[in-house]
Amino acid sequence: MNRNKNKNILLVNGANLNLLGMREPEIYGSTTLAMLEEMLVDKAHQLEATLKAMQSNREYEIIEAIHAAKTTDIDGIIINPGAFTHTSVAIRDAFLGVDIPFVEIHISNVYQRETFRHHSYLSDIASGVVVGCGLYGYELALLQILNIISHK
């Protein structure tokens, strides 16, 4: 029996991730957000789980999606908050309010970048953090959140 059956995952991509494939390809690569989301939906399906993806450059829309996850049978969340990682106490509070396990993901190794990127408002409350694995990190985050919720 597959423990992932009927598991619902929400993928949240934050500020500027709509520019994947165009913005700084030397850091983020040439894969677009649509391509990444399609790959993750397919991977989740292979694992007998369901993945719903959303992206927003608006902090309040991300907060609303996290809040809605509590009432829409979402079992776990994967989030790449983008620049909101370093600025958003409100997204942190949204996660604390819904008590849904989540994995934080960053495509680049934030610790090899500017000092201000070294601090995350989410990492200490996340169930896991994946940093610097490129887009493959999303697959790792998916596997990890499924592992976490399957053992709850």
mmCIF file of C-alpha atoms in Angstrom:
data_model
loop_
_atom_site.group_PDB
_atom_site.id
_atom_site.type_symbol
_atom_site.label_atom_id
_atom_site.label_comp_id
_atom_site.label_asym_id
_atom_site.label_seq_id
_atom_site.Cartn_x
_atom_site.Cartn_y
_atom_site.Cartn_z
ATOM 1 C CA MET A 1 0.000 0.000 0.000
ATOM 2 C CA ASN A 2 1.364 3.400 -0.976
ATOM 3 C CA ARG A 3 1.444 5.834 1.940
ATOM 4 C CA ASN A 4 1.304 8.760 -0.528
ATOM 5 C CA LYS A 5 -2.128 7.832 -1.899
ATOM 6 C CA ASN A 6 -4.523 10.753 -1.599
ATOM 7 C CA LYS A 7 -1.797 13.052 -0.221
ATOM 8 C CA ASN A 8 -2.258 16.623 -1.398
ATOM 9 C CA ILE A 9 0.737 18.911 -1.697
ATOM 10 C CA LEU A 10 0.695 22.648 -2.340
ATOM 11 C CA LEU A 11 3.711 24.136 -4.125
ATOM 12 C CA VAL A 12 4.105 27.864 -3.507
ATOM 13 C CA ASN A 13 6.595 29.916 -5.496
ATOM 14 C CA GLY A 14 7.109 33.478 -4.370
ATOM 15 C CA ALA A 15 8.541 36.715 -5.633
ATOM 16 C CA ASN A 16 10.177 36.720 -9.072
ATOM 17 C CA LEU A 17 9.998 32.967 -9.584
ATOM 18 C CA ASN A 18 7.694 33.630 -12.530
ATOM 19 C CA LEU A 19 10.935 34.725 -14.227
ATOM 20 C CA LEU A 20 12.555 31.282 -14.046
ATOM 21 C CA GLY A 21 14.251 30.506 -17.335
ATOM 22 C CA MET A 22 14.757 34.211 -18.050
ATOM 23 C CA ARG A 23 16.271 35.758 -14.915
ATOM 24 C CA GLU A 24 19.944 35.104 -14.222
ATOM 25 C CA PRO A 25 20.149 31.779 -16.088
ATOM 26 C CA GLU A 26 23.695 31.294 -14.770
ATOM 27 C CA ILE A 27 22.136 30.928 -11.284
ATOM 28 C CA TYR A 28 18.648 29.608 -11.998
ATOM 29 C CA GLY A 29 19.033 27.779 -15.312
ATOM 30 C CA SER A 30 16.837 27.894 -18.414
ATOM 31 C CA THR A 31 13.868 25.829 -17.221
ATOM 32 C CA THR A 32 10.706 27.901 -16.974
ATOM 33 C CA LEU A 33 8.345 27.851 -14.019
ATOM 34 C CA ALA A 34 5.663 26.161 -16.155
ATOM 35 C CA MET A 35 8.121 23.412 -17.103
ATOM 36 C CA LEU A 36 9.152 22.944 -13.471
ATOM 37 C CA GLU A 37 5.548 22.784 -12.270
ATOM 38 C CA GLU A 38 4.636 20.243 -14.956
ATOM 39 C CA MET A 39 7.614 18.062 -13.979
ATOM 40 C CA LEU A 40 6.613 18.181 -10.290
ATOM 41 C CA VAL A 41 2.950 17.435 -10.973
ATOM 42 C CA ASP A 42 4.091 14.397 -12.990
ATOM 43 C CA LYS A 43 6.514 13.297 -10.254
ATOM 44 C CA ALA A 44 3.800 13.622 -7.603
ATOM 45 C CA HIS A 45 1.452 11.570 -9.787
ATOM 46 C CA GLN A 46 4.124 8.849 -10.102
ATOM 47 C CA LEU A 47 4.287 8.836 -6.296
ATOM 48 C CA GLU A 48 0.470 8.600 -6.126
ATOM 49 C CA ALA A 49 0.112 12.065 -4.662
ATOM 50 C CA THR A 50 -1.438 15.251 -5.997
ATOM 51 C CA LEU A 51 0.457 18.511 -6.376
ATOM 52 C CA LYS A 52 -1.173 21.895 -6.916
ATOM 53 C CA ALA A 53 1.114 24.800 -7.825
ATOM 54 C CA MET A 54 0.775 28.539 -7.451
ATOM 55 C CA GLN A 55 3.103 31.508 -7.851
ATOM 56 C CA SER A 56 2.674 35.063 -6.724
ATOM 57 C CA ASN A 57 4.722 38.218 -6.416
ATOM 58 C CA ARG A 58 2.182 39.428 -3.860
ATOM 59 C CA GLU A 59 2.836 38.528 -0.244
ATOM 60 C CA TYR A 60 -0.845 38.605 0.698
ATOM 61 C CA GLU A 61 -1.725 36.050 -2.027
ATOM 62 C CA ILE A 62 0.864 33.652 -0.617
ATOM 63 C CA ILE A 63 -0.555 34.162 2.868
ATOM 64 C CA GLU A 64 -4.087 33.552 1.561
ATOM 65 C CA ALA A 65 -2.947 30.318 -0.137
ATOM 66 C CA ILE A 66 -1.346 29.099 3.096
ATOM 67 C CA HIS A 67 -4.512 29.951 5.047
ATOM 68 C CA ALA A 68 -6.712 28.215 2.455
ATOM 69 C CA ALA A 69 -4.543 25.100 2.667
ATOM 70 C CA LYS A 70 -5.942 24.460 6.140
ATOM 71 C CA THR A 71 -9.478 24.066 4.795
ATOM 72 C CA THR A 72 -8.751 22.436 1.421
ATOM 73 C CA ASP A 73 -7.231 19.119 2.518
ATOM 74 C CA ILE A 74 -3.618 20.105 1.868
ATOM 75 C CA ASP A 75 -1.346 17.714 3.753
ATOM 76 C CA GLY A 76 1.959 19.494 3.177
ATOM 77 C CA ILE A 77 3.462 22.538 1.510
ATOM 78 C CA ILE A 78 6.635 23.133 -0.464
ATOM 79 C CA ILE A 79 7.589 26.800 -0.603
ATOM 80 C CA ASN A 80 10.237 28.798 -2.377
ATOM 81 C CA PRO A 81 9.385 32.222 -0.986
ATOM 82 C CA GLY A 82 11.980 33.992 -3.123
ATOM 83 C CA ALA A 83 12.921 37.336 -1.613
ATOM 84 C CA PHE A 84 10.078 37.021 0.923
ATOM 85 C CA THR A 85 12.377 34.522 2.672
ATOM 86 C CA HIS A 86 14.367 37.419 4.090
ATOM 87 C CA THR A 87 11.551 39.875 4.778
ATOM 88 C CA SER A 88 8.231 38.237 5.595
ATOM 89 C CA VAL A 89 7.242 37.762 9.196
ATOM 90 C CA ALA A 90 3.667 37.597 7.845
ATOM 91 C CA ILE A 91 4.338 34.415 5.833
ATOM 92 C CA ARG A 92 6.038 32.940 8.898
ATOM 93 C CA ASP A 93 2.968 33.749 11.010
ATOM 94 C CA ALA A 94 0.693 32.189 8.378
ATOM 95 C CA PHE A 95 2.596 28.905 8.669
ATOM 96 C CA LEU A 96 2.454 29.042 12.457
ATOM 97 C CA GLY A 97 -1.285 29.682 12.232
ATOM 98 C CA VAL A 98 -2.154 26.696 10.038
ATOM 99 C CA ASP A 99 0.197 24.111 11.524
ATOM 100 C CA ILE A 100 0.773 22.310 8.197
ATOM 101 C CA PRO A 101 4.218 20.784 7.660
ATOM 102 C CA PHE A 102 6.273 22.519 5.008
ATOM 103 C CA VAL A 103 9.627 22.292 3.293
ATOM 104 C CA GLU A 104 11.444 25.471 2.328
ATOM 105 C CA ILE A 105 13.380 25.318 -0.955
ATOM 106 C CA HIS A 106 15.954 27.592 -2.575
ATOM 107 C CA ILE A 107 17.417 26.904 -6.001
ATOM 108 C CA SER A 108 20.727 28.631 -5.344
ATOM 109 C CA ASN A 109 22.992 28.205 -2.365
ATOM 110 C CA VAL A 110 21.942 31.324 -0.494
ATOM 111 C CA TYR A 111 25.032 31.030 1.726
ATOM 112 C CA GLN A 112 27.265 31.655 -1.293
ATOM 113 C CA ARG A 113 25.410 34.845 -2.101
ATOM 114 C CA GLU A 114 24.936 38.229 -0.450
ATOM 115 C CA THR A 115 24.951 38.253 3.354
ATOM 116 C CA PHE A 116 21.349 39.475 3.579
ATOM 117 C CA ARG A 117 20.259 36.217 1.903
ATOM 118 C CA HIS A 118 21.697 34.123 4.747
ATOM 119 C CA HIS A 119 18.718 34.794 7.036
ATOM 120 C CA SER A 120 15.339 33.123 6.557
ATOM 121 C CA TYR A 121 12.219 33.869 8.554
ATOM 122 C CA LEU A 122 11.003 30.337 7.765
ATOM 123 C CA SER A 123 13.883 27.902 8.186
ATOM 124 C CA ASP A 124 13.610 27.476 11.955
ATOM 125 C CA ILE A 125 9.930 26.476 11.737
ATOM 126 C CA ALA A 126 10.184 24.442 8.514
ATOM 127 C CA SER A 127 10.007 20.650 8.591
ATOM 128 C CA GLY A 128 12.933 20.663 6.170
ATOM 129 C CA VAL A 129 15.055 23.021 4.096
ATOM 130 C CA VAL A 130 16.607 22.294 0.699
ATOM 131 C CA VAL A 131 19.236 24.788 -0.451
ATOM 132 C CA GLY A 132 21.541 24.959 -3.439
ATOM 133 C CA CYS A 133 20.491 21.806 -5.320
ATOM 134 C CA GLY A 134 19.181 23.661 -8.344
ATOM 135 C CA LEU A 135 15.779 22.672 -9.660
ATOM 136 C CA TYR A 136 16.439 19.110 -8.489
ATOM 137 C CA GLY A 137 15.896 20.534 -5.014
ATOM 138 C CA TYR A 138 12.179 20.715 -5.768
ATOM 139 C CA GLU A 139 12.062 16.962 -6.307
ATOM 140 C CA LEU A 140 13.988 16.473 -3.062
ATOM 141 C CA ALA A 141 11.515 18.761 -1.294
ATOM 142 C CA LEU A 142 8.597 16.763 -2.721
ATOM 143 C CA LEU A 143 10.106 13.484 -1.530
ATOM 144 C CA GLN A 144 10.796 14.973 1.894
ATOM 145 C CA ILE A 145 7.333 16.452 2.450
ATOM 146 C CA LEU A 146 5.756 13.151 1.400
ATOM 147 C CA ASN A 147 8.029 11.340 3.832
ATOM 148 C CA ILE A 148 7.091 13.718 6.641
ATOM 149 C CA ILE A 149 3.330 13.531 6.131
ATOM 150 C CA SER A 150 3.367 9.770 5.566
ATOM 151 C CA HIS A 151 4.860 9.277 9.017
ATOM 152 C CA LYS A 152 2.562 11.680 10.879
#
